[in-house]
Amino acid sequence: MSDTLREAAAVLCRHRLAREPLLRLEERLRPADVDAAYTLQDELHRQLTAAGLGPLAGHKIGCTTAVMQAFLKIPTPCAGGVFECTVHRSPAQVRHSGFVRLGVECEIVVRLGADLGPGTQHSRASVASAVAACMAGMELVDARYTDYTTLDTPTLVADDFFDAGCVLGAERTGWRAIDLAACEGVTRINGVEVGRGRGADVMGHPLEALAWLARLKASRGQWLRAGEFVFLGSVVETRWVSPGDHVVMDIAGLGAVEAAFPA
């Protein structure tokens, strides 16, 4: 591993832990492409774990819907990790002051009951057999940059693509009786609806996103492990929250997830 890679990860690690907005990485530190970005992401995870965030508990996939691709002007899915210490259970209380610019995303989440690893050309059908449960989830995202629109995509990917934690709803082990593509998700802030979407907005079917992530990990010789969860992508455009806001996300068939964000 190069000294440059370690230095780039150290910069991202320092800014995230200090909640200091990042302008940009120096040109010599920026990953050249998305493949290099995932290598940098792996080193960032190692440094954040060593700095006290602990292990990863799950994964997130961003830009899996047309609405989010248009919002971020990025045409392909992007993956990141979710640290165990940033996971909350609904109903949650999350301090707004713990973020640079806090946003929330409404997502279908899966919990894996079996490993998905190298050696298999993963498809929607093959990954479905590994899903033990589904649930509604609220991804917490942080625009921890001076202006994220000026950052290159590889840098955003290296920094876990805005991930800052999550709130998980109750698990549904009988999820196979639910048409995930038809599930409608609704986001409400302080009782007012601010957006809705359907499971089919996620790459045609939410499990297509899981298959995409499994193939990405397999191509890098990595695994998705039993017990981990995966956020499959927001069906509603990111909504920014203010101190004191109360957010409820309801996904038909999977239930609701809620959080309050005191200052």
PDB file of C-alpha atoms in Angstrom:
ATOM      1  CA  MET A   1       0.000   0.000   0.000  1.00  0.00           C
ATOM      2  CA  SER A   2       1.410   3.382  -1.013  1.00  0.00           C
ATOM      3  CA  ASP A   3       2.173   6.250   1.333  1.00  0.00           C
ATOM      4  CA  THR A   4      -0.018   8.458  -0.871  1.00  0.00           C
ATOM      5  CA  LEU A   5      -3.010   6.175  -0.300  1.00  0.00           C
ATOM      6  CA  ARG A   6      -2.477   6.245   3.457  1.00  0.00           C
ATOM      7  CA  GLU A   7      -2.155  10.028   3.413  1.00  0.00           C
ATOM      8  CA  ALA A   8      -5.350  10.469   1.394  1.00  0.00           C
ATOM      9  CA  ALA A   9      -7.241   8.214   3.804  1.00  0.00           C
ATOM     10  CA  ALA A  10      -5.805  10.117   6.770  1.00  0.00           C
ATOM     11  CA  VAL A  11      -7.113  13.419   5.365  1.00  0.00           C
ATOM     12  CA  LEU A  12     -10.619  11.979   4.881  1.00  0.00           C
ATOM     13  CA  CYS A  13     -10.499  10.342   8.315  1.00  0.00           C
ATOM     14  CA  ARG A  14      -9.439  13.546  10.063  1.00  0.00           C
ATOM     15  CA  HIS A  15     -12.106  15.691   8.403  1.00  0.00           C
ATOM     16  CA  ARG A  16     -14.867  13.179   9.138  1.00  0.00           C
ATOM     17  CA  LEU A  17     -14.006  12.736  12.804  1.00  0.00           C
ATOM     18  CA  ALA A  18     -13.564  16.477  13.367  1.00  0.00           C
ATOM     19  CA  ARG A  19     -16.722  17.321  11.375  1.00  0.00           C
ATOM     20  CA  GLU A  20     -14.667  19.882   9.450  1.00  0.00           C
ATOM     21  CA  PRO A  21     -16.022  20.546   5.936  1.00  0.00           C
ATOM     22  CA  LEU A  22     -13.640  19.273   3.263  1.00  0.00           C
ATOM     23  CA  LEU A  23     -12.954  21.559   0.319  1.00  0.00           C
ATOM     24  CA  ARG A  24     -11.258  18.882  -1.788  1.00  0.00           C
ATOM     25  CA  LEU A  25      -8.378  16.459  -1.719  1.00  0.00           C
ATOM     26  CA  GLU A  26      -5.116  17.708  -3.160  1.00  0.00           C
ATOM     27  CA  GLU A  27      -4.812  16.589  -6.767  1.00  0.00           C
ATOM     28  CA  ARG A  28      -1.957  14.222  -5.934  1.00  0.00           C
ATOM     29  CA  LEU A  29      -4.171  12.502  -3.338  1.00  0.00           C
ATOM     30  CA  ARG A  30      -7.331  12.094  -5.417  1.00  0.00           C
ATOM     31  CA  PRO A  31      -8.192   8.570  -6.611  1.00  0.00           C
ATOM     32  CA  ALA A  32      -7.770   8.372 -10.366  1.00  0.00           C
ATOM     33  CA  ASP A  33     -10.973   6.411 -10.947  1.00  0.00           C
ATOM     34  CA  VAL A  34     -13.746   4.573  -9.139  1.00  0.00           C
ATOM     35  CA  ASP A  35     -11.692   1.375  -8.790  1.00  0.00           C
ATOM     36  CA  ALA A  36      -8.938   3.338  -7.035  1.00  0.00           C
ATOM     37  CA  ALA A  37     -11.650   5.009  -4.942  1.00  0.00           C
ATOM     38  CA  TYR A  38     -12.777   1.675  -3.489  1.00  0.00           C
ATOM     39  CA  THR A  39      -9.177   0.810  -2.601  1.00  0.00           C
ATOM     40  CA  LEU A  40      -8.931   4.163  -0.800  1.00  0.00           C
ATOM     41  CA  GLN A  41     -12.283   3.483   0.873  1.00  0.00           C
ATOM     42  CA  ASP A  42     -10.924   0.206   2.281  1.00  0.00           C
ATOM     43  CA  GLU A  43      -7.969   2.041   3.824  1.00  0.00           C
ATOM     44  CA  LEU A  44     -10.262   4.766   5.178  1.00  0.00           C
ATOM     45  CA  HIS A  45     -12.388   2.098   6.859  1.00  0.00           C
ATOM     46  CA  ARG A  46      -9.262   0.643   8.460  1.00  0.00           C
ATOM     47  CA  GLN A  47      -8.209   4.036   9.794  1.00  0.00           C
ATOM     48  CA  LEU A  48     -11.682   4.986  11.055  1.00  0.00           C
ATOM     49  CA  THR A  49     -12.003   1.625  12.818  1.00  0.00           C
ATOM     50  CA  ALA A  50      -8.614   2.140  14.464  1.00  0.00           C
ATOM     51  CA  ALA A  51      -9.629   5.691  15.449  1.00  0.00           C
ATOM     52  CA  GLY A  52     -12.570   4.374  17.466  1.00  0.00           C
ATOM     53  CA  LEU A  53     -15.555   3.982  15.126  1.00  0.00           C
ATOM     54  CA  GLY A  54     -15.312   0.212  15.470  1.00  0.00           C
ATOM     55  CA  PRO A  55     -16.302  -2.365  12.860  1.00  0.00           C
ATOM     56  CA  LEU A  56     -18.594  -2.011   9.894  1.00  0.00           C
ATOM     57  CA  ALA A  57     -22.095  -3.359  10.482  1.00  0.00           C
ATOM     58  CA  GLY A  58     -23.460  -2.997   6.986  1.00  0.00           C
ATOM     59  CA  HIS A  59     -23.349  -1.370   3.598  1.00  0.00           C
ATOM     60  CA  LYS A  60     -25.124   1.331   1.626  1.00  0.00           C
ATOM     61  CA  ILE A  61     -25.679   1.812  -2.086  1.00  0.00           C
ATOM     62  CA  GLY A  62     -26.226   5.283  -3.453  1.00  0.00           C
ATOM     63  CA  CYS A  63     -27.483   6.506  -6.813  1.00  0.00           C
ATOM     64  CA  THR A  64     -29.637   3.460  -7.559  1.00  0.00           C
ATOM     65  CA  THR A  65     -32.657   5.511  -8.634  1.00  0.00           C
ATOM     66  CA  ALA A  66     -33.205   8.017 -11.423  1.00  0.00           C
ATOM     67  CA  VAL A  67     -34.252  10.659  -8.896  1.00  0.00           C
ATOM     68  CA  MET A  68     -30.970  10.344  -6.960  1.00  0.00           C
ATOM     69  CA  GLN A  69     -28.846  10.120 -10.112  1.00  0.00           C
ATOM     70  CA  ALA A  70     -30.435  13.354 -11.316  1.00  0.00           C
ATOM     71  CA  PHE A  71     -30.066  14.946  -7.872  1.00  0.00           C
ATOM     72  CA  LEU A  72     -26.330  14.156  -7.661  1.00  0.00           C
ATOM     73  CA  LYS A  73     -25.604  14.143 -11.420  1.00  0.00           C
ATOM     74  CA  ILE A  74     -23.956  10.723 -11.126  1.00  0.00           C
ATOM     75  CA  PRO A  75     -25.269   8.046 -13.518  1.00  0.00           C
ATOM     76  CA  THR A  76     -24.105   4.856 -11.756  1.00  0.00           C
ATOM     77  CA  PRO A  77     -24.577   3.210  -8.349  1.00  0.00           C
ATOM     78  CA  CYS A  78     -21.925   3.838  -5.682  1.00  0.00           C
ATOM     79  CA  ALA A  79     -21.247   1.791  -2.537  1.00  0.00           C
ATOM     80  CA  GLY A  80     -20.103   2.634   0.974  1.00  0.00           C
ATOM     81  CA  GLY A  81     -19.863   1.198   4.476  1.00  0.00           C
ATOM     82  CA  VAL A  82     -21.905   1.829   7.632  1.00  0.00           C
ATOM     83  CA  PHE A  83     -20.138   1.704  10.999  1.00  0.00           C
ATOM     84  CA  GLU A  84     -21.703  -0.142  13.910  1.00  0.00           C
ATOM     85  CA  CYS A  85     -21.540   2.851  16.242  1.00  0.00           C
ATOM     86  CA  THR A  86     -23.651   4.933  13.828  1.00  0.00           C
ATOM     87  CA  VAL A  87     -26.574   2.470  13.749  1.00  0.00           C
ATOM     88  CA  HIS A  88     -29.775   3.461  15.594  1.00  0.00           C
ATOM     89  CA  ARG A  89     -33.053   1.634  16.159  1.00  0.00           C
ATOM     90  CA  SER A  90     -36.420   3.248  15.531  1.00  0.00           C
ATOM     91  CA  PRO A  91     -37.685   5.348  17.202  1.00  0.00           C
ATOM     92  CA  ALA A  92     -34.370   7.151  17.550  1.00  0.00           C
ATOM     93  CA  GLN A  93     -33.011  10.368  18.999  1.00  0.00           C
ATOM     94  CA  VAL A  94     -30.030  11.645  16.997  1.00  0.00           C
ATOM     95  CA  ARG A  95     -28.214  14.880  17.794  1.00  0.00           C
ATOM     96  CA  HIS A  96     -28.318  17.248  14.834  1.00  0.00           C
ATOM     97  CA  SER A  97     -25.068  18.855  16.014  1.00  0.00           C
ATOM     98  CA  GLY A  98     -23.182  15.649  15.228  1.00  0.00           C
ATOM     99  CA  PHE A  99     -23.179  16.405  11.499  1.00  0.00           C
ATOM    100  CA  VAL A 100     -21.946  19.044   9.075  1.00  0.00           C
ATOM    101  CA  ARG A 101     -25.158  19.117   6.988  1.00  0.00           C
ATOM    102  CA  LEU A 102     -27.571  16.339   7.878  1.00  0.00           C
ATOM    103  CA  GLY A 103     -29.881  14.719   5.358  1.00  0.00           C
ATOM    104  CA  VAL A 104     -32.174  11.684   5.405  1.00  0.00           C
ATOM    105  CA  GLU A 105     -33.062   9.103   2.766  1.00  0.00           C
ATOM    106  CA  CYS A 106     -35.973   6.628   2.628  1.00  0.00           C
ATOM    107  CA  GLU A 107     -34.809   3.122   1.800  1.00  0.00           C
ATOM    108  CA  ILE A 108     -35.607  -0.578   1.689  1.00  0.00           C
ATOM    109  CA  VAL A 109     -33.018  -2.486   3.715  1.00  0.00           C
ATOM    110  CA  VAL A 110     -32.130  -6.185   3.685  1.00  0.00           C
ATOM    111  CA  ARG A 111     -30.513  -8.281   6.389  1.00  0.00           C
ATOM    112  CA  LEU A 112     -28.398 -11.136   5.045  1.00  0.00           C
ATOM    113  CA  GLY A 113     -28.805 -14.641   6.398  1.00  0.00           C
ATOM    114  CA  ALA A 114     -26.007 -16.132   4.294  1.00  0.00           C
ATOM    115  CA  ASP A 115     -22.707 -14.986   2.834  1.00  0.00           C
ATOM    116  CA  LEU A 116     -22.427 -13.615  -0.701  1.00  0.00           C
ATOM    117  CA  GLY A 117     -18.882 -13.838  -1.957  1.00  0.00           C
ATOM    118  CA  PRO A 118     -16.522 -14.395  -4.864  1.00  0.00           C
ATOM    119  CA  GLY A 119     -16.988 -17.282  -7.246  1.00  0.00           C
ATOM    120  CA  THR A 120     -20.616 -16.570  -8.164  1.00  0.00           C
ATOM    121  CA  GLN A 121     -22.060 -14.344 -10.892  1.00  0.00           C
ATOM    122  CA  HIS A 122     -24.684 -12.894  -8.588  1.00  0.00           C
ATOM    123  CA  SER A 123     -28.169 -12.165  -9.919  1.00  0.00           C
ATOM    124  CA  ARG A 124     -31.404 -10.937  -8.383  1.00  0.00           C
ATOM    125  CA  ALA A 125     -32.557 -14.536  -7.980  1.00  0.00           C
ATOM    126  CA  SER A 126     -29.332 -15.774  -6.414  1.00  0.00           C
ATOM    127  CA  VAL A 127     -29.037 -12.965  -3.853  1.00  0.00           C
ATOM    128  CA  ALA A 128     -32.701 -13.300  -2.864  1.00  0.00           C
ATOM    129  CA  SER A 129     -31.934 -16.681  -1.326  1.00  0.00           C
ATOM    130  CA  ALA A 130     -29.447 -15.009   1.037  1.00  0.00           C
ATOM    131  CA  VAL A 131     -31.903 -12.396   2.363  1.00  0.00           C
ATOM    132  CA  ALA A 132     -33.179 -13.292   5.820  1.00  0.00           C
ATOM    133  CA  ALA A 133     -35.280 -10.162   6.393  1.00  0.00           C
ATOM    134  CA  CYS A 134     -36.288  -6.808   4.956  1.00  0.00           C
ATOM    135  CA  MET A 135     -37.120  -3.583   6.768  1.00  0.00           C
ATOM    136  CA  ALA A 136     -37.714   0.121   6.314  1.00  0.00           C
ATOM    137  CA  GLY A 137     -34.609   2.195   6.869  1.00  0.00           C
ATOM    138  CA  MET A 138     -33.592   5.828   7.173  1.00  0.00           C
ATOM    139  CA  GLU A 139     -30.097   6.504   5.945  1.00  0.00           C
ATOM    140  CA  LEU A 140     -28.380   9.443   7.623  1.00  0.00           C
ATOM    141  CA  VAL A 141     -26.212  11.297   5.139  1.00  0.00           C
ATOM    142  CA  ASP A 142     -23.803  14.138   5.758  1.00  0.00           C
ATOM    143  CA  ALA A 143     -22.726  16.673   3.141  1.00  0.00           C
ATOM    144  CA  ARG A 144     -19.400  17.037   4.938  1.00  0.00           C
ATOM    145  CA  TYR A 145     -17.873  19.171   2.191  1.00  0.00           C
ATOM    146  CA  THR A 146     -17.579  22.878   1.480  1.00  0.00           C
ATOM    147  CA  ASP A 147     -19.519  22.204  -1.748  1.00  0.00           C
ATOM    148  CA  TYR A 148     -20.077  18.563  -2.690  1.00  0.00           C
ATOM    149  CA  THR A 149     -21.058  19.537  -6.245  1.00  0.00           C
ATOM    150  CA  THR A 150     -17.441  20.512  -6.902  1.00  0.00           C
ATOM    151  CA  LEU A 151     -16.011  17.160  -5.766  1.00  0.00           C
ATOM    152  CA  ASP A 152     -15.169  14.399  -8.211  1.00  0.00           C
ATOM    153  CA  THR A 153     -17.140  11.155  -7.975  1.00  0.00           C
ATOM    154  CA  PRO A 154     -14.129   8.980  -6.979  1.00  0.00           C
ATOM    155  CA  THR A 155     -13.492  11.177  -3.930  1.00  0.00           C
ATOM    156  CA  LEU A 156     -17.151  10.942  -2.883  1.00  0.00           C
ATOM    157  CA  VAL A 157     -17.012   7.146  -3.293  1.00  0.00           C
ATOM    158  CA  ALA A 158     -13.801   6.913  -1.269  1.00  0.00           C
ATOM    159  CA  ASP A 159     -15.513   8.807   1.572  1.00  0.00           C
ATOM    160  CA  ASP A 160     -18.457   6.348   1.712  1.00  0.00           C
ATOM    161  CA  PHE A 161     -20.663   8.438  -0.558  1.00  0.00           C
ATOM    162  CA  PHE A 162     -22.093  10.740   2.140  1.00  0.00           C
ATOM    163  CA  ASP A 163     -22.902   7.930   4.605  1.00  0.00           C
ATOM    164  CA  ALA A 164     -23.098   9.009   8.247  1.00  0.00           C
ATOM    165  CA  GLY A 165     -25.246   6.293   9.852  1.00  0.00           C
ATOM    166  CA  CYS A 166     -28.786   4.976   9.816  1.00  0.00           C
ATOM    167  CA  VAL A 167     -31.986   4.234  11.684  1.00  0.00           C
ATOM    168  CA  LEU A 168     -33.395   0.732  11.248  1.00  0.00           C
ATOM    169  CA  GLY A 169     -37.033  -0.310  11.510  1.00  0.00           C
ATOM    170  CA  ALA A 170     -38.464  -3.652  12.576  1.00  0.00           C
ATOM    171  CA  GLU A 171     -37.388  -6.652  10.516  1.00  0.00           C
ATOM    172  CA  ARG A 172     -39.880  -8.544   8.360  1.00  0.00           C
ATOM    173  CA  THR A 173     -38.810 -12.164   7.933  1.00  0.00           C
ATOM    174  CA  GLY A 174     -41.885 -12.916   5.819  1.00  0.00           C
ATOM    175  CA  TRP A 175     -40.725 -10.471   3.158  1.00  0.00           C
ATOM    176  CA  ARG A 176     -41.196 -12.957   0.300  1.00  0.00           C
ATOM    177  CA  ALA A 177     -44.938 -12.384   0.500  1.00  0.00           C
ATOM    178  CA  ILE A 178     -44.315  -8.690  -0.244  1.00  0.00           C
ATOM    179  CA  ASP A 179     -43.858  -7.273  -3.746  1.00  0.00           C
ATOM    180  CA  LEU A 180     -40.775  -5.162  -3.039  1.00  0.00           C
ATOM    181  CA  ALA A 181     -40.968  -3.464  -6.429  1.00  0.00           C
ATOM    182  CA  ALA A 182     -44.507  -2.265  -5.715  1.00  0.00           C
ATOM    183  CA  CYS A 183     -43.764  -1.018  -2.185  1.00  0.00           C
ATOM    184  CA  GLU A 184     -44.322   2.716  -1.883  1.00  0.00           C
ATOM    185  CA  GLY A 185     -42.140   4.747   0.408  1.00  0.00           C
ATOM    186  CA  VAL A 186     -43.154   8.104   1.883  1.00  0.00           C
ATOM    187  CA  THR A 187     -41.037  10.632   3.785  1.00  0.00           C
ATOM    188  CA  ARG A 188     -42.709  13.035   6.227  1.00  0.00           C
ATOM    189  CA  ILE A 189     -40.968  15.795   8.164  1.00  0.00           C
ATOM    190  CA  ASN A 190     -42.907  17.267  11.083  1.00  0.00           C
ATOM    191  CA  GLY A 191     -46.039  15.582   9.746  1.00  0.00           C
ATOM    192  CA  VAL A 192     -45.761  17.046   6.242  1.00  0.00           C
ATOM    193  CA  GLU A 193     -45.171  14.759   3.257  1.00  0.00           C
ATOM    194  CA  VAL A 194     -42.019  15.810   1.409  1.00  0.00           C
ATOM    195  CA  GLY A 195     -41.601  12.962  -1.069  1.00  0.00           C
ATOM    196  CA  ARG A 196     -42.562   9.465  -2.132  1.00  0.00           C
ATOM    197  CA  GLY A 197     -41.321   6.744  -4.456  1.00  0.00           C
ATOM    198  CA  ARG A 198     -41.584   3.017  -5.212  1.00  0.00           C
ATOM    199  CA  GLY A 199     -39.300   0.040  -4.847  1.00  0.00           C
ATOM    200  CA  ALA A 200     -39.249  -0.368  -8.620  1.00  0.00           C
ATOM    201  CA  ASP A 201     -37.447   2.990  -8.827  1.00  0.00           C
ATOM    202  CA  VAL A 202     -34.377   1.166  -7.475  1.00  0.00           C
ATOM    203  CA  MET A 203     -32.848  -0.333 -10.638  1.00  0.00           C
ATOM    204  CA  GLY A 204     -36.222  -1.828 -11.611  1.00  0.00           C
ATOM    205  CA  HIS A 205     -36.300  -3.972  -8.461  1.00  0.00           C
ATOM    206  CA  PRO A 206     -34.564  -3.392  -5.089  1.00  0.00           C
ATOM    207  CA  LEU A 207     -32.773  -6.751  -5.184  1.00  0.00           C
ATOM    208  CA  GLU A 208     -31.066  -5.736  -8.431  1.00  0.00           C
ATOM    209  CA  ALA A 209     -29.139  -3.270  -6.279  1.00  0.00           C
ATOM    210  CA  LEU A 210     -28.118  -6.037  -3.883  1.00  0.00           C
ATOM    211  CA  ALA A 211     -26.934  -8.152  -6.828  1.00  0.00           C
ATOM    212  CA  TRP A 212     -24.932  -5.172  -8.114  1.00  0.00           C
ATOM    213  CA  LEU A 213     -23.199  -4.778  -4.746  1.00  0.00           C
ATOM    214  CA  ALA A 214     -22.510  -8.512  -4.469  1.00  0.00           C
ATOM    215  CA  ARG A 215     -20.889  -8.461  -7.928  1.00  0.00           C
ATOM    216  CA  LEU A 216     -18.818  -5.400  -7.018  1.00  0.00           C
ATOM    217  CA  LYS A 217     -17.555  -7.020  -3.818  1.00  0.00           C
ATOM    218  CA  ALA A 218     -16.867 -10.313  -5.594  1.00  0.00           C
ATOM    219  CA  SER A 219     -14.841  -8.514  -8.267  1.00  0.00           C
ATOM    220  CA  ARG A 220     -12.625  -7.200  -5.470  1.00  0.00           C
ATOM    221  CA  GLY A 221     -12.305 -10.579  -3.753  1.00  0.00           C
ATOM    222  CA  GLN A 222     -14.572  -9.449  -0.908  1.00  0.00           C
ATOM    223  CA  TRP A 223     -17.698 -10.790   0.775  1.00  0.00           C
ATOM    224  CA  LEU A 224     -21.055  -9.629   1.974  1.00  0.00           C
ATOM    225  CA  ARG A 225     -21.440 -11.475   5.261  1.00  0.00           C
ATOM    226  CA  ALA A 226     -24.395 -13.104   6.995  1.00  0.00           C
ATOM    227  CA  GLY A 227     -25.745 -10.733   9.639  1.00  0.00           C
ATOM    228  CA  GLU A 228     -24.847  -7.591   7.731  1.00  0.00           C
ATOM    229  CA  PHE A 229     -27.497  -5.211   6.419  1.00  0.00           C
ATOM    230  CA  VAL A 230     -27.571  -3.388   3.097  1.00  0.00           C
ATOM    231  CA  PHE A 231     -29.348  -0.117   2.301  1.00  0.00           C
ATOM    232  CA  LEU A 232     -30.484  -0.499  -1.298  1.00  0.00           C
ATOM    233  CA  GLY A 233     -30.896   3.146  -2.317  1.00  0.00           C
ATOM    234  CA  SER A 234     -33.298   5.983  -1.598  1.00  0.00           C
ATOM    235  CA  VAL A 235     -36.726   5.969  -3.244  1.00  0.00           C
ATOM    236  CA  VAL A 236     -37.123   9.642  -2.249  1.00  0.00           C
ATOM    237  CA  GLU A 237     -34.699  12.465  -3.000  1.00  0.00           C
ATOM    238  CA  THR A 238     -32.495  13.407  -0.043  1.00  0.00           C
ATOM    239  CA  ARG A 239     -34.204  15.767   2.383  1.00  0.00           C
ATOM    240  CA  TRP A 240     -32.139  18.065   4.587  1.00  0.00           C
ATOM    241  CA  VAL A 241     -33.254  18.313   8.197  1.00  0.00           C
ATOM    242  CA  SER A 242     -33.056  21.141  10.716  1.00  0.00           C
ATOM    243  CA  PRO A 243     -32.524  20.996  14.487  1.00  0.00           C
ATOM    244  CA  GLY A 244     -35.722  19.853  16.179  1.00  0.00           C
ATOM    245  CA  ASP A 245     -37.182  18.108  13.133  1.00  0.00           C
ATOM    246  CA  HIS A 246     -39.078  14.820  13.478  1.00  0.00           C
ATOM    247  CA  VAL A 247     -38.901  12.474  10.498  1.00  0.00           C
ATOM    248  CA  VAL A 248     -41.092   9.455   9.723  1.00  0.00           C
ATOM    249  CA  MET A 249     -40.524   7.191   6.738  1.00  0.00           C
ATOM    250  CA  ASP A 250     -43.156   4.601   5.893  1.00  0.00           C
ATOM    251  CA  ILE A 251     -42.657   1.820   3.355  1.00  0.00           C
ATOM    252  CA  ALA A 252     -45.833  -0.119   2.538  1.00  0.00           C
ATOM    253  CA  GLY A 253     -45.572  -3.717   3.745  1.00  0.00           C
ATOM    254  CA  LEU A 254     -42.347  -3.080   5.677  1.00  0.00           C
ATOM    255  CA  GLY A 255     -43.538  -0.584   8.258  1.00  0.00           C
ATOM    256  CA  ALA A 256     -42.254   2.755   9.444  1.00  0.00           C
ATOM    257  CA  VAL A 257     -38.998   4.125  10.810  1.00  0.00           C
ATOM    258  CA  GLU A 258     -38.747   7.392  12.731  1.00  0.00           C
ATOM    259  CA  ALA A 259     -36.237   9.702  14.318  1.00  0.00           C
ATOM    260  CA  ALA A 260     -36.142  13.037  16.119  1.00  0.00           C
ATOM    261  CA  PHE A 261     -33.168  15.342  15.644  1.00  0.00           C
ATOM    262  CA  PRO A 262     -32.735  17.581  18.696  1.00  0.00           C
ATOM    263  CA  ALA A 263     -30.074  20.271  18.476  1.00  0.00           C
TER     264      ALA A 263
END
